[in-house]
PDB file of C-alpha atoms in Angstrom:
ATOM      1  CA  MET A 459       0.000   0.000   0.000  1.00 43.00           C
ATOM      2  CA  ALA A 460       1.113   3.564  -0.562  1.00 41.00           C
ATOM      3  CA  ASP A 461       2.428   6.017   1.997  1.00 38.00           C
ATOM      4  CA  ASP A 462      -0.004   8.639   3.347  1.00 38.00           C
ATOM      5  CA  ALA A 463       2.684  11.271   2.711  1.00 42.00           C
ATOM      6  CA  ARG A 464       2.755  10.012  -0.879  1.00 49.00           C
ATOM      7  CA  GLY A 465      -0.937  10.163  -1.477  1.00 68.00           C
ATOM      8  CA  PHE A 466      -3.306   8.238   0.805  1.00 86.00           C
ATOM      9  CA  GLN A 467      -6.631   9.996   0.536  1.00 92.00           C
ATOM     10  CA  ALA A 468      -9.669   9.876   2.801  1.00 96.00           C
ATOM     11  CA  GLY A 469     -12.100   7.288   1.476  1.00 96.00           C
ATOM     12  CA  GLN A 470      -9.484   5.126  -0.244  1.00 96.00           C
ATOM     13  CA  THR A 471      -9.983   1.425   0.328  1.00 97.00           C
ATOM     14  CA  GLY A 472      -7.921  -1.690  -0.077  1.00 97.00           C
ATOM     15  CA  LEU A 473      -8.431  -5.420   0.136  1.00 98.00           C
ATOM     16  CA  VAL A 474      -5.821  -7.150   2.262  1.00 98.00           C
ATOM     17  CA  VAL A 475      -5.086 -10.398   4.034  1.00 98.00           C
ATOM     18  CA  LEU A 476      -3.928  -9.659   7.553  1.00 98.00           C
ATOM     19  CA  ILE A 477      -0.989 -11.758   8.791  1.00 98.00           C
ATOM     20  CA  PRO A 478      -0.862 -11.252  12.583  1.00 98.00           C
ATOM     21  CA  GLU A 479       1.557 -14.180  12.892  1.00 98.00           C
ATOM     22  CA  ALA A 480       4.224 -12.001  11.234  1.00 98.00           C
ATOM     23  CA  GLU A 481       3.951  -9.110  13.687  1.00 97.00           C
ATOM     24  CA  PRO A 482       6.437 -10.518  16.262  1.00 98.00           C
ATOM     25  CA  VAL A 483       9.059 -10.857  13.511  1.00 98.00           C
ATOM     26  CA  VAL A 484       8.444  -7.713  11.454  1.00 98.00           C
ATOM     27  CA  GLY A 485       6.409  -5.351  13.653  1.00 97.00           C
ATOM     28  CA  THR A 486       9.303  -3.259  14.990  1.00 97.00           C
ATOM     29  CA  TRP A 487      10.834  -2.927  11.531  1.00 98.00           C
ATOM     30  CA  ARG A 488       7.491  -2.097   9.925  1.00 98.00           C
ATOM     31  CA  GLU A 489       6.847   0.636  12.480  1.00 96.00           C
ATOM     32  CA  ARG A 490      10.244   2.132  11.665  1.00 97.00           C
ATOM     33  CA  LEU A 491      10.383   1.568   7.902  1.00 97.00           C
ATOM     34  CA  ASP A 492       6.824   1.197   6.531  1.00 94.00           C
ATOM     35  CA  PRO A 493       4.648   4.329   6.372  1.00 90.00           C
ATOM     36  CA  ALA A 494       1.518   2.160   6.055  1.00 90.00           C
ATOM     37  CA  ALA A 495       2.279   0.617   9.464  1.00 93.00           C
ATOM     38  CA  ARG A 496       2.497   4.100  10.984  1.00 89.00           C
ATOM     39  CA  ALA A 497      -0.903   4.834   9.399  1.00 90.00           C
ATOM     40  CA  GLY A 498      -2.465   1.867  11.180  1.00 90.00           C
ATOM     41  CA  VAL A 499      -2.104  -1.006   8.702  1.00 92.00           C
ATOM     42  CA  PRO A 500      -1.030  -4.254  10.366  1.00 95.00           C
ATOM     43  CA  ALA A 501       1.210  -6.813   8.661  1.00 97.00           C
ATOM     44  CA  HIS A 502      -0.628  -7.909   5.529  1.00 98.00           C
ATOM     45  CA  VAL A 503      -0.483  -9.104   1.962  1.00 98.00           C
ATOM     46  CA  THR A 504      -2.351  -6.771  -0.397  1.00 97.00           C
ATOM     47  CA  VAL A 505      -5.010  -8.352  -2.597  1.00 98.00           C
ATOM     48  CA  LEU A 506      -5.969  -5.078  -4.305  1.00 97.00           C
ATOM     49  CA  PHE A 507      -5.028  -1.451  -3.728  1.00 96.00           C
ATOM     50  CA  PRO A 508      -6.595   0.898  -4.390  1.00 96.00           C
ATOM     51  CA  PHE A 509     -10.011  -0.708  -4.452  1.00 98.00           C
ATOM     52  CA  LEU A 510     -13.220   1.310  -4.871  1.00 97.00           C
ATOM     53  CA  HIS A 511     -13.743   4.620  -3.087  1.00 97.00           C
ATOM     54  CA  ALA A 512     -15.484   4.008   0.250  1.00 97.00           C
ATOM     55  CA  ASP A 513     -18.651   5.699  -1.065  1.00 97.00           C
ATOM     56  CA  ALA A 514     -18.859   3.063  -3.821  1.00 97.00           C
ATOM     57  CA  VAL A 515     -18.538   0.104  -1.455  1.00 98.00           C
ATOM     58  CA  ASP A 516     -22.281  -0.300  -1.026  1.00 97.00           C
ATOM     59  CA  ASP A 517     -24.348  -3.314   0.027  1.00 98.00           C
ATOM     60  CA  ALA A 518     -24.146  -4.819  -3.477  1.00 98.00           C
ATOM     61  CA  ALA A 519     -20.338  -4.503  -3.550  1.00 98.00           C
ATOM     62  CA  ARG A 520     -20.087  -6.023  -0.069  1.00 98.00           C
ATOM     63  CA  ALA A 521     -22.322  -8.915  -1.093  1.00 98.00           C
ATOM     64  CA  ALA A 522     -20.213  -9.482  -4.214  1.00 98.00           C
ATOM     65  CA  LEU A 523     -17.017  -9.432  -2.121  1.00 98.00           C
ATOM     66  CA  GLY A 524     -18.549 -11.927   0.283  1.00 98.00           C
ATOM     67  CA  GLU A 525     -19.522 -14.267  -2.567  1.00 98.00           C
ATOM     68  CA  LEU A 526     -16.129 -13.914  -4.242  1.00 98.00           C
ATOM     69  CA  ALA A 527     -14.287 -14.747  -1.007  1.00 98.00           C
ATOM     70  CA  ALA A 528     -16.595 -17.661  -0.181  1.00 98.00           C
ATOM     71  CA  ARG A 529     -15.726 -19.286  -3.533  1.00 97.00           C
ATOM     72  CA  ARG A 530     -12.026 -19.406  -2.601  1.00 97.00           C
ATOM     73  CA  PRO A 531     -10.708 -21.926  -0.071  1.00 97.00           C
ATOM     74  CA  ALA A 532      -8.820 -20.948   3.063  1.00 98.00           C
ATOM     75  CA  PHE A 533      -5.136 -21.885   2.829  1.00 98.00           C
ATOM     76  CA  ASP A 534      -1.911 -22.200   4.772  1.00 98.00           C
ATOM     77  CA  LEU A 535       1.253 -20.341   3.832  1.00 97.00           C
ATOM     78  CA  ARG A 536       4.831 -19.787   4.888  1.00 98.00           C
ATOM     79  CA  PHE A 537       7.131 -16.826   4.684  1.00 98.00           C
ATOM     80  CA  GLU A 538      10.595 -18.365   4.367  1.00 98.00           C
ATOM     81  CA  ARG A 539      12.572 -15.558   2.779  1.00 97.00           C
ATOM     82  CA  CYS A 540      12.905 -11.824   2.335  1.00 98.00           C
ATOM     83  CA  GLY A 541      12.706 -10.262  -1.107  1.00 97.00           C
ATOM     84  CA  ARG A 542      13.431  -6.822  -2.526  1.00 97.00           C
ATOM     85  CA  PHE A 543      11.973  -4.302  -4.907  1.00 95.00           C
ATOM     86  CA  PRO A 544      13.814  -0.981  -5.302  1.00 93.00           C
ATOM     87  CA  GLY A 545      13.420   0.731  -1.921  1.00 95.00           C
ATOM     88  CA  VAL A 546      11.253  -2.090  -0.533  1.00 96.00           C
ATOM     89  CA  LEU A 547      11.972  -5.066   1.714  1.00 98.00           C
ATOM     90  CA  TYR A 548       9.274  -7.716   1.910  1.00 98.00           C
ATOM     91  CA  LEU A 549       8.481 -11.253   2.983  1.00 98.00           C
ATOM     92  CA  ALA A 550       7.578 -13.554   0.104  1.00 98.00           C
ATOM     93  CA  PRO A 551       4.549 -15.814   0.696  1.00 98.00           C
ATOM     94  CA  ASP A 552       4.684 -19.451  -0.344  1.00 98.00           C
ATOM     95  CA  PRO A 553       2.454 -20.285  -2.027  1.00 97.00           C
ATOM     96  CA  ASP A 554       1.610 -16.986  -3.684  1.00 97.00           C
ATOM     97  CA  THR A 555      -0.846 -18.421  -6.229  1.00 97.00           C
ATOM     98  CA  PRO A 556      -3.917 -18.072  -3.960  1.00 97.00           C
ATOM     99  CA  PHE A 557      -3.198 -14.336  -3.623  1.00 97.00           C
ATOM    100  CA  ARG A 558      -2.780 -13.991  -7.386  1.00 97.00           C
ATOM    101  CA  ARG A 559      -6.108 -15.777  -7.949  1.00 97.00           C
ATOM    102  CA  LEU A 560      -7.861 -13.530  -5.419  1.00 97.00           C
ATOM    103  CA  THR A 561      -6.500 -10.416  -7.120  1.00 97.00           C
ATOM    104  CA  GLU A 562      -7.488 -11.723 -10.558  1.00 97.00           C
ATOM    105  CA  ALA A 563     -11.024 -12.497  -9.358  1.00 97.00           C
ATOM    106  CA  VAL A 564     -11.492  -9.040  -7.816  1.00 98.00           C
ATOM    107  CA  VAL A 565     -10.121  -7.280 -10.915  1.00 97.00           C
ATOM    108  CA  GLU A 566     -12.333  -9.413 -13.170  1.00 97.00           C
ATOM    109  CA  ARG A 567     -15.361  -8.272 -11.141  1.00 97.00           C
ATOM    110  CA  TRP A 568     -14.177  -4.632 -10.816  1.00 98.00           C
ATOM    111  CA  PRO A 569     -11.998  -3.870 -13.860  1.00 97.00           C
ATOM    112  CA  GLU A 570     -12.191  -0.174 -12.995  1.00 96.00           C
ATOM    113  CA  ALA A 571      -9.899  -0.926 -10.020  1.00 96.00           C
ATOM    114  CA  PRO A 572      -6.633  -2.229 -11.498  1.00 96.00           C
ATOM    115  CA  PRO A 573      -3.890  -3.163  -9.018  1.00 95.00           C
ATOM    116  CA  TYR A 574      -1.848  -0.134  -7.952  1.00 90.00           C
ATOM    117  CA  GLY A 575      -3.841   1.978 -10.387  1.00 91.00           C
ATOM    118  CA  GLY A 576      -2.275   0.027 -13.265  1.00 90.00           C
ATOM    119  CA  LYS A 577       1.242   1.274 -12.380  1.00 91.00           C
ATOM    120  CA  TYR A 578       2.716  -2.052 -11.258  1.00 85.00           C
ATOM    121  CA  GLU A 579       2.202  -5.715 -11.931  1.00 89.00           C
ATOM    122  CA  PRO A 580       0.946  -7.155  -8.638  1.00 92.00           C
ATOM    123  CA  VAL A 581       3.418  -9.420  -6.824  1.00 96.00           C
ATOM    124  CA  PRO A 582       2.090 -10.901  -3.575  1.00 98.00           C
ATOM    125  CA  HIS A 583       4.260  -9.773  -0.664  1.00 98.00           C
ATOM    126  CA  LEU A 584       4.219  -8.575   2.932  1.00 98.00           C
ATOM    127  CA  THR A 585       5.968  -5.204   3.072  1.00 97.00           C
ATOM    128  CA  VAL A 586       8.483  -4.836   5.891  1.00 98.00           C
ATOM    129  CA  GLY A 587      10.005  -1.532   4.833  1.00 97.00           C
ATOM    130  CA  GLN A 588       9.525   1.050   2.132  1.00 95.00           C
ATOM    131  CA  VAL A 589      12.295   3.639   2.331  1.00 94.00           C
ATOM    132  CA  LYS A 590      15.149   4.973   0.222  1.00 94.00           C
ATOM    133  CA  ASP A 591      17.679   3.938   2.889  1.00 95.00           C
ATOM    134  CA  GLU A 592      18.932   0.629   1.464  1.00 95.00           C
ATOM    135  CA  ALA A 593      21.259   0.162   4.453  1.00 97.00           C
ATOM    136  CA  ALA A 594      18.251   0.207   6.803  1.00 97.00           C
ATOM    137  CA  LEU A 595      16.530  -2.393   4.615  1.00 98.00           C
ATOM    138  CA  ASP A 596      19.705  -4.521   4.660  1.00 98.00           C
ATOM    139  CA  GLU A 597      19.801  -4.289   8.464  1.00 98.00           C
ATOM    140  CA  ALA A 598      16.154  -5.318   8.722  1.00 98.00           C
ATOM    141  CA  ALA A 599      16.670  -8.270   6.351  1.00 98.00           C
ATOM    142  CA  ALA A 600      19.685  -9.463   8.359  1.00 98.00           C
ATOM    143  CA  ASP A 601      17.651  -9.349  11.561  1.00 98.00           C
ATOM    144  CA  ILE A 602      14.508 -10.975  10.142  1.00 98.00           C
ATOM    145  CA  GLY A 603      16.102 -13.776   8.106  1.00 97.00           C
ATOM    146  CA  PRO A 604      17.097 -15.980  11.054  1.00 98.00           C
ATOM    147  CA  LYS A 605      13.585 -15.610  12.550  1.00 98.00           C
ATOM    148  CA  LEU A 606      11.886 -17.152   9.525  1.00 98.00           C
ATOM    149  CA  PRO A 607       9.821 -19.074   8.646  1.00 98.00           C
ATOM    150  CA  VAL A 608       6.545 -17.525   9.706  1.00 98.00           C
ATOM    151  CA  THR A 609       3.504 -19.701   9.051  1.00 98.00           C
ATOM    152  CA  ALA A 610      -0.088 -18.520   8.814  1.00 98.00           C
ATOM    153  CA  ARG A 611      -3.578 -19.684   7.982  1.00 98.00           C
ATOM    154  CA  VAL A 612      -5.411 -17.391   5.563  1.00 98.00           C
ATOM    155  CA  SER A 613      -9.146 -17.523   6.194  1.00 98.00           C
ATOM    156  CA  SER A 614     -10.465 -14.106   5.159  1.00 98.00           C
ATOM    157  CA  VAL A 615      -9.985 -11.053   2.969  1.00 98.00           C
ATOM    158  CA  ASP A 616     -10.350  -7.720   4.750  1.00 98.00           C
ATOM    159  CA  LEU A 617     -11.628  -4.395   3.507  1.00 98.00           C
ATOM    160  CA  VAL A 618      -9.656  -1.486   4.966  1.00 97.00           C
ATOM    161  CA  VAL A 619     -10.549   2.198   4.634  1.00 96.00           C
ATOM    162  CA  PHE A 620      -8.398   5.310   5.052  1.00 95.00           C
ATOM    163  CA  SER A 621     -10.137   7.844   7.318  1.00 93.00           C
ATOM    164  CA  GLY A 622      -7.882  10.722   6.351  1.00 92.00           C
ATOM    165  CA  THR A 623      -5.489  10.045   9.217  1.00 91.00           C
ATOM    166  CA  GLU A 624      -5.383   6.260   9.594  1.00 92.00           C
ATOM    167  CA  TRP A 625      -6.416   2.960   8.057  1.00 94.00           C
ATOM    168  CA  ARG A 626      -9.152   0.990   9.790  1.00 94.00           C
ATOM    169  CA  LEU A 627     -10.635  -2.443   9.278  1.00 95.00           C
ATOM    170  CA  GLU A 628     -14.077  -2.041   7.757  1.00 96.00           C
ATOM    171  CA  GLU A 629     -15.207  -5.633   7.173  1.00 97.00           C
ATOM    172  CA  SER A 630     -13.875  -9.192   6.845  1.00 98.00           C
ATOM    173  CA  PHE A 631     -15.013 -11.603   4.156  1.00 98.00           C
ATOM    174  CA  PRO A 632     -14.449 -15.269   5.084  1.00 98.00           C
ATOM    175  CA  LEU A 633     -12.874 -17.594   2.566  1.00 98.00           C
ATOM    176  CA  GLY A 634     -14.852 -20.773   1.856  1.00 94.00           C
TER     177      GLY A 634
END
């Protein structure tokens, strides 16, 4: 997800899978290096950001999200390694295919909401840090690596909304 200083706007929404099991390993680093964490977003893998504006997430959209999630099975995953994008340190989920399928299904239903506004090809990941300080990302990776793997059970997709100052959980949609 983007940084509020780089453009979070009140009413923006996202679909995420929360990974509380990762917090003991990455929480301190995320608080230091991930602006989304400072804006209230817990450890997560993004399914789709940005999603619809909050005003457009009506009862019909919520029902469609619920049906879409219910058609996908819950699954187990592991984070065994760190990965990098320029200026980003992340944990790579294994498997990542269920996240890709969730994103594809949401985009098929809402083509007006392409991942990252169409700027990037979506790659499932759990962001640990998003800063220009590569040395800080290296330090975080060196600390986190020996603490892996992290395992988790994914059983829902969550709708989060930016209030203008922080992200909050709006609703959870259970996987089937």
